[in-house]
Amino acid sequence: MRILVTGGAGFIGSHLVDALMAQGHQVTVLDNLSVGKVANIAHHLGSERFRFVNDSILNVATLEQLVRRVDLIFHLAAVVGVKYVVEDPLTAITVNVRGTENVLELAYKYWVRTVIASSSEVYGKSADVPLREDGDRLLGPTTVPRWSYADAKAIDEYIALAYARKGLPVTVVRYFNAYGPRLDPRGYGSVVARFFTQALRGEPLTVYEDGRQTRCFTYVADTVRGTVLAGTVPEAVGEIFNIGSDREIAIADLARQILALTGSRSEIVLVPYAAAYGPDFEETRRRVPDVRRAREILSFEAAVPLEEGLRRTLEWFRSGALNGM
Ligand code: UDP
């Protein structure tokens, strides 16, 4: 197939590209390198089945040239990471809403099957765990910028579902805390990256608040497998899927595990949310996916245990990810 991956130079996107290239597809990456890196896709640049276009999803003319030539789109380009969103909500909202609108409008025009990458963040601070795809969302006030990301992604989902109602084959995936090699070592979008960087540098691990908030960390190879299934299984059309592991871990325990794994003598410090993100911050205390729908329709289940995934991630960090930072 001819496949377009927006955001294909990013963390999840580049792993998705690896999987699609390994399957023999023709892959075009559209990425403006805002957080994506050429290094993530450099190993494909020589292949005649691969093309990289350095542009934004906000550039409709470029986007149209690409969409009209493909059979399948994975739309991952977005401003992601709580810290980016909190620092610059306007850019995040514009890119995440308008960009997805552009992609879907063109997918509809050229009738191309599309997978839209959404986020577990859309559940907000709902305490109704495990979080079901059709469960209620619970967001804080609009004065808390964090929730703008959840709403932007939710608008993306509404648009996708509206096109699905018009017959366009489109599927939404909600990612749960993906981690693995190629995480940005500065850790903007990921506590795993932050803790590894801190541990390997002998700096204190900054556990926010009481460290008892939980997440379900999902190894990126699993995230990618679920994404590919969402784009290929016929019954996935018109559906929303949680893509993640359902193994829950408290952030303080994650910190301890990373200390043990790295052999670092860093200490753990508790940092109040206000010190990390400013005064208007709200947090999701528990985030656990209900994985039944993905299991039933996609036959998808996350397979890589946290210990194994963290080991592979550490290997990558040790192989030089921190150089030049
Ligand atoms: N976190 C932390 N220390 C950090 C960065 C994050 O304790 O230095 C916590 C954060 O409060 C959240 C969890 O780790 O509870 C996951 O944060 P991340 O930014 O990785 O993703 P999120 O799930 O918030 O989108």
mmCIF file of C-alpha atoms and ligand atoms in Angstrom:
data_model
loop_
_atom_site.group_PDB
_atom_site.id
_atom_site.type_symbol
_atom_site.label_atom_id
_atom_site.label_comp_id
_atom_site.label_asym_id
_atom_site.label_seq_id
_atom_site.Cartn_x
_atom_site.Cartn_y
_atom_site.Cartn_z
ATOM 1 C CA MET A 1 0.000 0.000 0.000
ATOM 2 C CA ARG A 2 0.915 3.644 -0.339
ATOM 3 C CA ILE A 3 0.721 5.101 3.139
ATOM 4 C CA LEU A 4 0.992 8.635 4.513
ATOM 5 C CA VAL A 5 2.160 9.067 8.109
ATOM 6 C CA THR A 6 1.769 12.602 9.426
ATOM 7 C CA GLY A 7 4.096 13.161 12.346
ATOM 8 C CA GLY A 8 6.161 10.239 11.062
ATOM 9 C CA ALA A 9 9.432 11.680 12.363
ATOM 10 C CA GLY A 10 8.099 11.789 15.904
ATOM 11 C CA PHE A 11 8.382 9.251 18.665
ATOM 12 C CA ILE A 12 5.404 6.974 17.931
ATOM 13 C CA GLY A 13 5.260 8.002 14.252
ATOM 14 C CA SER A 14 8.795 6.884 13.467
ATOM 15 C CA HIS A 15 8.234 3.484 15.066
ATOM 16 C CA LEU A 16 5.055 3.167 13.027
ATOM 17 C CA VAL A 17 7.074 3.995 9.903
ATOM 18 C CA ASP A 18 9.579 1.259 10.797
ATOM 19 C CA ALA A 19 6.756 -1.275 11.051
ATOM 20 C CA LEU A 20 5.152 -0.200 7.761
ATOM 21 C CA MET A 21 8.474 -0.203 5.910
ATOM 22 C CA ALA A 22 9.221 -3.694 7.285
ATOM 23 C CA GLN A 23 5.890 -4.812 5.833
ATOM 24 C CA GLY A 24 7.006 -3.615 2.408
ATOM 25 C CA HIS A 25 4.709 -0.606 2.012
ATOM 26 C CA GLN A 26 5.470 2.684 0.287
ATOM 27 C CA VAL A 27 5.627 5.259 3.038
ATOM 28 C CA THR A 28 5.514 9.050 2.921
ATOM 29 C CA VAL A 29 6.206 11.023 6.071
ATOM 30 C CA LEU A 30 4.892 14.549 6.514
ATOM 31 C CA ASP A 31 6.508 16.203 9.518
ATOM 32 C CA ASN A 32 7.546 19.789 10.246
ATOM 33 C CA LEU A 33 10.224 18.657 12.708
ATOM 34 C CA SER A 34 8.753 20.735 15.503
ATOM 35 C CA VAL A 35 9.369 17.853 17.867
ATOM 36 C CA GLY A 36 10.078 15.134 15.329
ATOM 37 C CA LYS A 37 13.671 14.478 14.316
ATOM 38 C CA VAL A 38 15.245 13.468 11.012
ATOM 39 C CA ALA A 39 17.454 11.126 13.033
ATOM 40 C CA ASN A 40 14.338 9.050 13.796
ATOM 41 C CA ILE A 41 13.785 8.267 10.114
ATOM 42 C CA ALA A 42 17.301 8.723 8.692
ATOM 43 C CA HIS A 43 17.714 4.973 8.170
ATOM 44 C CA HIS A 44 14.884 5.016 5.588
ATOM 45 C CA LEU A 45 16.011 8.020 3.573
ATOM 46 C CA GLY A 46 17.887 5.905 1.020
ATOM 47 C CA SER A 47 14.935 3.640 0.269
ATOM 48 C CA GLU A 48 12.953 4.203 -2.915
ATOM 49 C CA ARG A 49 9.818 3.163 -1.027
ATOM 50 C CA PHE A 50 10.272 6.059 1.382
ATOM 51 C CA ARG A 51 9.754 9.790 1.078
ATOM 52 C CA PHE A 52 10.093 12.543 3.649
ATOM 53 C CA VAL A 53 8.315 15.892 3.253
ATOM 54 C CA ASN A 54 9.307 18.584 5.714
ATOM 55 C CA ASP A 55 6.138 20.640 6.064
ATOM 56 C CA SER A 56 3.205 21.308 8.340
ATOM 57 C CA ILE A 57 -0.260 19.760 8.314
ATOM 58 C CA LEU A 58 -1.463 23.370 8.274
ATOM 59 C CA ASN A 59 -0.144 23.679 4.701
ATOM 60 C CA VAL A 60 -3.181 22.448 2.797
ATOM 61 C CA ALA A 61 -1.522 22.584 -0.634
ATOM 62 C CA THR A 62 1.262 20.213 0.399
ATOM 63 C CA LEU A 63 -1.129 17.998 2.280
ATOM 64 C CA GLU A 64 -3.406 17.680 -0.742
ATOM 65 C CA GLN A 65 -0.528 16.625 -2.990
ATOM 66 C CA LEU A 66 0.247 13.813 -0.577
ATOM 67 C CA VAL A 67 -3.242 12.658 0.353
ATOM 68 C CA ARG A 68 -4.342 12.244 -3.238
ATOM 69 C CA ARG A 69 -1.583 9.705 -3.837
ATOM 70 C CA VAL A 70 -2.121 7.304 -0.942
ATOM 71 C CA ASP A 71 -4.380 4.413 0.075
ATOM 72 C CA LEU A 72 -4.125 4.848 3.835
ATOM 73 C CA ILE A 73 -3.352 7.696 6.244
ATOM 74 C CA PHE A 74 -2.084 7.528 9.808
ATOM 75 C CA HIS A 75 -2.531 11.009 11.256
ATOM 76 C CA LEU A 76 -0.197 11.412 14.210
ATOM 77 C CA ALA A 77 1.087 14.961 13.709
ATOM 78 C CA ALA A 78 0.128 17.076 16.713
ATOM 79 C CA VAL A 79 1.453 19.227 19.505
ATOM 80 C CA VAL A 80 1.719 16.665 22.308
ATOM 81 C CA GLY A 81 2.956 16.654 25.870
ATOM 82 C CA VAL A 82 1.293 18.354 28.808
ATOM 83 C CA LYS A 83 4.226 20.725 29.198
ATOM 84 C CA TYR A 84 4.096 21.983 25.592
ATOM 85 C CA VAL A 85 0.342 22.465 25.849
ATOM 86 C CA VAL A 86 0.533 24.338 29.129
ATOM 87 C CA GLU A 87 3.316 26.583 27.809
ATOM 88 C CA ASP A 88 1.691 27.412 24.474
ATOM 89 C CA PRO A 89 -1.986 26.437 24.422
ATOM 90 C CA LEU A 90 -2.794 28.499 21.329
ATOM 91 C CA THR A 91 -0.361 26.706 19.037
ATOM 92 C CA ALA A 92 -1.453 23.367 20.431
ATOM 93 C CA ILE A 93 -5.129 24.084 19.836
ATOM 94 C CA THR A 94 -4.570 25.428 16.326
ATOM 95 C CA VAL A 95 -2.376 22.579 15.156
ATOM 96 C CA ASN A 96 -4.403 19.875 16.833
ATOM 97 C CA VAL A 97 -7.810 21.046 15.614
ATOM 98 C CA ARG A 98 -7.119 22.733 12.283
ATOM 99 C CA GLY A 99 -4.501 20.183 11.252
ATOM 100 C CA THR A 100 -6.844 17.276 11.815
ATOM 101 C CA GLU A 101 -9.655 19.117 10.062
ATOM 102 C CA ASN A 102 -7.362 19.513 7.051
ATOM 103 C CA VAL A 103 -6.370 15.868 7.012
ATOM 104 C CA LEU A 104 -9.944 14.620 7.291
ATOM 105 C CA GLU A 105 -11.318 17.053 4.746
ATOM 106 C CA LEU A 106 -8.795 15.820 2.192
ATOM 107 C CA ALA A 107 -9.201 12.178 3.188
ATOM 108 C CA TYR A 108 -12.896 12.662 2.470
ATOM 109 C CA LYS A 109 -12.238 14.366 -0.842
ATOM 110 C CA TYR A 110 -9.943 11.583 -2.073
ATOM 111 C CA TRP A 111 -11.711 8.848 -0.097
ATOM 112 C CA VAL A 112 -8.739 7.532 1.830
ATOM 113 C CA ARG A 113 -9.003 5.299 4.883
ATOM 114 C CA THR A 114 -7.637 7.197 7.887
ATOM 115 C CA VAL A 115 -6.560 6.528 11.443
ATOM 116 C CA ILE A 116 -6.697 9.513 13.782
ATOM 117 C CA ALA A 117 -4.338 9.449 16.766
ATOM 118 C CA SER A 118 -6.158 10.685 19.831
ATOM 119 C CA SER A 119 -5.239 10.395 23.468
ATOM 120 C CA SER A 120 -6.265 8.935 26.793
ATOM 121 C CA GLU A 121 -6.138 12.565 27.909
ATOM 122 C CA VAL A 122 -9.663 12.947 26.459
ATOM 123 C CA TYR A 123 -10.989 11.140 29.551
ATOM 124 C CA GLY A 124 -9.682 14.057 31.609
ATOM 125 C CA LYS A 125 -9.856 13.372 35.318
ATOM 126 C CA SER A 126 -12.657 10.824 35.103
ATOM 127 C CA ALA A 127 -12.345 8.446 38.040
ATOM 128 C CA ASP A 128 -14.491 5.835 36.323
ATOM 129 C CA VAL A 129 -11.653 3.344 35.774
ATOM 130 C CA PRO A 130 -11.061 1.294 33.738
ATOM 131 C CA LEU A 131 -11.815 3.990 31.180
ATOM 132 C CA ARG A 132 -14.231 2.785 28.535
ATOM 133 C CA GLU A 133 -14.293 4.258 25.039
ATOM 134 C CA ASP A 134 -17.951 5.171 25.489
ATOM 135 C CA GLY A 135 -17.552 6.287 29.102
ATOM 136 C CA ASP A 136 -18.086 9.853 30.309
ATOM 137 C CA ARG A 137 -15.333 12.440 30.079
ATOM 138 C CA LEU A 138 -14.626 14.751 33.010
ATOM 139 C CA LEU A 139 -12.682 17.931 32.393
ATOM 140 C CA GLY A 140 -11.813 20.909 34.566
ATOM 141 C CA PRO A 141 -12.542 24.565 33.746
ATOM 142 C CA THR A 142 -11.282 26.315 30.618
ATOM 143 C CA THR A 143 -9.015 28.443 32.805
ATOM 144 C CA VAL A 144 -6.839 25.360 33.275
ATOM 145 C CA PRO A 145 -4.921 25.176 29.961
ATOM 146 C CA ARG A 146 -4.114 21.498 30.337
ATOM 147 C CA TRP A 147 -7.645 20.528 29.390
ATOM 148 C CA SER A 148 -7.452 22.356 26.067
ATOM 149 C CA TYR A 149 -5.490 19.382 24.764
ATOM 150 C CA ALA A 150 -8.250 16.980 25.794
ATOM 151 C CA ASP A 151 -10.851 19.168 24.144
ATOM 152 C CA ALA A 152 -8.819 19.641 20.971
ATOM 153 C CA LYS A 153 -8.400 15.893 20.652
ATOM 154 C CA ALA A 154 -12.089 15.408 21.422
ATOM 155 C CA ILE A 155 -13.000 17.830 18.624
ATOM 156 C CA ASP A 156 -10.751 15.760 16.348
ATOM 157 C CA GLU A 157 -12.721 12.695 17.361
ATOM 158 C CA TYR A 158 -16.051 14.431 16.749
ATOM 159 C CA ILE A 159 -14.916 15.427 13.267
ATOM 160 C CA ALA A 160 -13.649 11.919 12.546
ATOM 161 C CA LEU A 161 -16.925 10.371 13.671
ATOM 162 C CA ALA A 162 -18.896 12.868 11.605
ATOM 163 C CA TYR A 163 -16.981 11.810 8.494
ATOM 164 C CA ALA A 164 -17.459 8.176 9.475
ATOM 165 C CA ARG A 165 -21.183 8.857 9.444
ATOM 166 C CA LYS A 166 -20.780 10.041 5.868
ATOM 167 C CA GLY A 167 -19.192 6.704 5.045
ATOM 168 C CA LEU A 168 -15.500 7.574 5.211
ATOM 169 C CA PRO A 169 -13.506 4.647 6.627
ATOM 170 C CA VAL A 170 -11.968 6.316 9.647
ATOM 171 C CA THR A 171 -10.835 4.973 13.022
ATOM 172 C CA VAL A 172 -9.746 6.742 16.219
ATOM 173 C CA VAL A 173 -7.085 5.403 18.568
ATOM 174 C CA ARG A 174 -6.582 6.725 22.096
ATOM 175 C CA TYR A 175 -3.013 6.174 23.231
ATOM 176 C CA PHE A 176 -2.076 5.430 26.817
ATOM 177 C CA ASN A 177 1.390 6.687 27.864
ATOM 178 C CA ALA A 178 3.597 5.205 25.150
ATOM 179 C CA TYR A 179 7.309 4.900 25.962
ATOM 180 C CA GLY A 180 10.410 3.376 24.415
ATOM 181 C CA PRO A 181 13.511 4.248 22.396
ATOM 182 C CA ARG A 182 13.504 7.717 20.728
ATOM 183 C CA LEU A 183 11.631 9.406 23.535
ATOM 184 C CA ASP A 184 12.727 13.000 23.733
ATOM 185 C CA PRO A 185 15.368 12.883 26.497
ATOM 186 C CA ARG A 186 14.190 16.277 27.745
ATOM 187 C CA GLY A 187 11.051 14.406 28.707
ATOM 188 C CA TYR A 188 8.521 17.017 27.685
ATOM 189 C CA GLY A 189 5.956 14.399 26.830
ATOM 190 C CA SER A 190 7.015 11.617 29.096
ATOM 191 C CA VAL A 191 7.880 10.974 32.687
ATOM 192 C CA VAL A 192 9.776 7.833 31.617
ATOM 193 C CA ALA A 193 12.203 9.930 29.585
ATOM 194 C CA ARG A 194 12.581 12.451 32.395
ATOM 195 C CA PHE A 195 13.331 9.807 34.998
ATOM 196 C CA PHE A 196 15.889 8.022 32.779
ATOM 197 C CA THR A 197 17.653 11.273 31.987
ATOM 198 C CA GLN A 198 17.682 12.313 35.630
ATOM 199 C CA ALA A 199 18.836 8.881 36.832
ATOM 200 C CA LEU A 200 21.652 8.602 34.297
ATOM 201 C CA ARG A 201 22.898 12.086 35.148
ATOM 202 C CA GLY A 202 22.749 11.485 38.874
ATOM 203 C CA GLU A 203 20.152 14.210 39.289
ATOM 204 C CA PRO A 204 17.160 13.847 41.631
ATOM 205 C CA LEU A 205 14.091 12.144 40.165
ATOM 206 C CA THR A 206 11.270 14.678 40.316
ATOM 207 C CA VAL A 207 8.159 12.809 41.398
ATOM 208 C CA TYR A 208 5.221 15.189 41.295
ATOM 209 C CA GLU A 209 2.910 15.662 44.242
ATOM 210 C CA ASP A 210 2.642 12.465 46.332
ATOM 211 C CA GLY A 211 3.678 10.089 43.527
ATOM 212 C CA ARG A 212 0.593 7.974 44.050
ATOM 213 C CA GLN A 213 -1.023 9.012 40.771
ATOM 214 C CA THR A 214 -0.978 6.096 38.332
ATOM 215 C CA ARG A 215 -0.485 5.483 34.629
ATOM 216 C CA CYS A 216 -0.422 2.450 32.336
ATOM 217 C CA PHE A 217 2.816 2.672 30.412
ATOM 218 C CA THR A 218 2.677 1.064 27.007
ATOM 219 C CA TYR A 219 5.753 -0.025 25.093
ATOM 220 C CA VAL A 220 5.836 1.707 21.729
ATOM 221 C CA ALA A 221 5.983 -1.514 19.701
ATOM 222 C CA ASP A 222 2.612 -2.405 21.216
ATOM 223 C CA THR A 223 1.241 1.073 20.516
ATOM 224 C CA VAL A 224 2.308 0.688 16.891
ATOM 225 C CA ARG A 225 0.834 -2.792 16.514
ATOM 226 C CA GLY A 226 -2.525 -1.549 17.777
ATOM 227 C CA THR A 227 -2.356 1.414 15.402
ATOM 228 C CA VAL A 228 -1.661 -0.744 12.353
ATOM 229 C CA LEU A 229 -4.549 -3.056 13.261
ATOM 230 C CA ALA A 230 -6.833 -0.026 13.619
ATOM 231 C CA GLY A 231 -5.915 0.940 10.053
ATOM 232 C CA THR A 232 -6.338 -2.492 8.516
ATOM 233 C CA VAL A 233 -8.963 -4.576 10.326
ATOM 234 C CA PRO A 234 -12.225 -4.068 8.393
ATOM 235 C CA GLU A 235 -14.408 -4.058 11.536
ATOM 236 C CA ALA A 236 -12.334 -1.189 13.002
ATOM 237 C CA VAL A 237 -13.945 1.349 10.705
ATOM 238 C CA GLY A 238 -16.036 3.941 12.531
ATOM 239 C CA GLU A 239 -14.733 2.823 15.945
ATOM 240 C CA ILE A 240 -12.699 4.306 18.788
ATOM 241 C CA PHE A 241 -10.104 2.158 20.545
ATOM 242 C CA ASN A 242 -8.075 2.465 23.709
ATOM 243 C CA ILE A 243 -4.570 1.400 22.741
ATOM 244 C CA GLY A 244 -2.591 0.604 25.824
ATOM 245 C CA SER A 245 -1.528 -1.781 28.515
ATOM 246 C CA ASP A 246 -3.865 -2.166 31.472
ATOM 247 C CA ARG A 247 -1.060 -2.682 33.984
ATOM 248 C CA GLU A 248 -1.263 0.224 36.376
ATOM 249 C CA ILE A 249 1.735 1.633 38.216
ATOM 250 C CA ALA A 250 2.137 4.539 40.635
ATOM 251 C CA ILE A 251 4.631 7.164 39.510
ATOM 252 C CA ALA A 252 6.728 6.835 42.696
ATOM 253 C CA ASP A 253 7.041 3.097 41.997
ATOM 254 C CA LEU A 254 8.091 3.841 38.436
ATOM 255 C CA ALA A 255 10.815 6.126 39.820
ATOM 256 C CA ARG A 256 12.062 3.371 42.137
ATOM 257 C CA GLN A 257 12.048 0.857 39.305
ATOM 258 C CA ILE A 258 14.098 3.147 37.084
ATOM 259 C CA LEU A 259 16.587 3.754 39.888
ATOM 260 C CA ALA A 260 16.991 0.013 40.370
ATOM 261 C CA LEU A 261 17.328 -0.629 36.652
ATOM 262 C CA THR A 262 19.924 2.070 36.036
ATOM 263 C CA GLY A 263 21.810 1.430 39.297
ATOM 264 C CA SER A 264 21.658 5.185 39.811
ATOM 265 C CA ARG A 265 22.209 6.680 43.237
ATOM 266 C CA SER A 266 19.940 9.626 42.511
ATOM 267 C CA GLU A 267 17.432 10.460 45.183
ATOM 268 C CA ILE A 268 13.699 10.864 44.721
ATOM 269 C CA VAL A 269 12.237 14.293 45.498
ATOM 270 C CA LEU A 270 8.555 15.151 45.719
ATOM 271 C CA VAL A 271 7.655 18.278 43.756
ATOM 272 C CA PRO A 272 4.232 19.923 44.127
ATOM 273 C CA TYR A 273 2.289 20.283 40.865
ATOM 274 C CA ALA A 274 2.241 24.052 41.290
ATOM 275 C CA ALA A 275 6.049 24.168 41.239
ATOM 276 C CA ALA A 276 6.181 22.031 38.086
ATOM 277 C CA TYR A 277 3.325 23.421 36.011
ATOM 278 C CA GLY A 278 2.269 26.674 37.676
ATOM 279 C CA PRO A 279 -0.682 27.390 39.951
ATOM 280 C CA ASP A 280 -3.575 26.412 37.645
ATOM 281 C CA PHE A 281 -2.887 22.761 37.220
ATOM 282 C CA GLU A 282 -5.111 19.746 37.540
ATOM 283 C CA GLU A 283 -4.119 16.144 37.219
ATOM 284 C CA THR A 284 -5.502 12.768 36.268
ATOM 285 C CA ARG A 285 -5.019 10.588 39.344
ATOM 286 C CA ARG A 286 -5.587 7.181 37.756
ATOM 287 C CA ARG A 287 -5.469 6.374 34.090
ATOM 288 C CA VAL A 288 -6.284 2.796 33.186
ATOM 289 C CA PRO A 289 -7.785 1.680 29.880
ATOM 290 C CA ASP A 290 -10.586 -0.764 29.446
ATOM 291 C CA VAL A 291 -8.948 -2.988 26.842
ATOM 292 C CA ARG A 292 -11.901 -5.172 25.919
ATOM 293 C CA ARG A 293 -12.947 -3.453 22.723
ATOM 294 C CA ALA A 294 -9.422 -3.545 21.279
ATOM 295 C CA ARG A 295 -9.169 -7.197 22.261
ATOM 296 C CA GLU A 296 -12.506 -8.143 20.743
ATOM 297 C CA ILE A 297 -12.391 -6.202 17.486
ATOM 298 C CA LEU A 298 -8.660 -5.829 16.806
ATOM 299 C CA SER A 299 -7.407 -8.928 18.645
ATOM 300 C CA PHE A 300 -4.969 -6.482 20.190
ATOM 301 C CA GLU A 301 -3.363 -6.802 23.566
ATOM 302 C CA ALA A 302 -0.224 -5.061 24.804
ATOM 303 C CA ALA A 303 2.435 -7.741 25.124
ATOM 304 C CA VAL A 304 5.718 -6.185 26.307
ATOM 305 C CA PRO A 305 5.998 -6.181 30.125
ATOM 306 C CA LEU A 306 7.096 -2.913 31.751
ATOM 307 C CA GLU A 307 10.395 -4.392 32.990
ATOM 308 C CA GLU A 308 11.330 -5.531 29.488
ATOM 309 C CA GLY A 309 10.222 -2.272 27.851
ATOM 310 C CA LEU A 310 12.170 -0.194 30.364
ATOM 311 C CA ARG A 311 15.270 -2.336 29.748
ATOM 312 C CA ARG A 312 15.044 -1.719 26.002
ATOM 313 C CA THR A 313 14.489 1.978 26.600
ATOM 314 C CA LEU A 314 17.496 2.163 28.926
ATOM 315 C CA GLU A 315 19.650 0.485 26.286
ATOM 316 C CA TRP A 316 18.690 3.236 23.887
ATOM 317 C CA PHE A 317 19.383 6.000 26.407
ATOM 318 C CA ARG A 318 22.768 4.438 27.137
ATOM 319 C CA SER A 319 23.594 4.239 23.436
ATOM 320 C CA GLY A 320 24.038 7.983 23.293
ATOM 321 C CA ALA A 321 20.642 9.652 23.430
ATOM 322 C CA LEU A 322 21.868 12.119 26.026
ATOM 323 C CA ASN A 323 24.895 13.257 24.024
ATOM 324 C CA GLY A 324 24.650 16.756 22.696
ATOM 325 C CA MET A 325 21.816 17.774 24.987
HETATM 326 N N1 UDP B 1 5.390 13.204 36.417
HETATM 327 C C1 UDP B 1 6.234 13.214 37.519
HETATM 328 N N2 UDP B 1 7.455 13.815 37.378
HETATM 329 C C2 UDP B 1 7.885 14.361 36.213
HETATM 330 C C3 UDP B 1 7.022 14.328 35.089
HETATM 331 C C4 UDP B 1 5.773 13.738 35.237
HETATM 332 O O1 UDP B 1 5.890 12.741 38.602
HETATM 333 O O2 UDP B 1 9.014 14.852 36.177
HETATM 334 C C5 UDP B 1 4.069 12.546 36.555
HETATM 335 C C6 UDP B 1 2.905 13.394 36.095
HETATM 336 O O3 UDP B 1 2.420 14.182 37.152
HETATM 337 C C7 UDP B 1 1.896 12.332 35.676
HETATM 338 C C8 UDP B 1 2.764 11.165 35.202
HETATM 339 O O4 UDP B 1 4.068 11.416 35.717
HETATM 340 O O5 UDP B 1 1.166 11.890 36.789
HETATM 341 C C9 UDP B 1 2.821 11.030 33.702
HETATM 342 O O6 UDP B 1 3.223 12.271 33.164
HETATM 343 P P1 UDP B 1 3.556 12.447 31.626
HETATM 344 O O7 UDP B 1 3.917 13.864 31.407
HETATM 345 O O8 UDP B 1 4.520 11.392 31.218
HETATM 346 O O9 UDP B 1 2.199 12.093 30.869
HETATM 347 P P2 UDP B 1 0.654 12.388 31.158
HETATM 348 O O10 UDP B 1 0.101 11.079 31.531
HETATM 349 O O11 UDP B 1 0.532 13.382 32.267
HETATM 350 O O12 UDP B 1 0.157 12.892 29.868
#
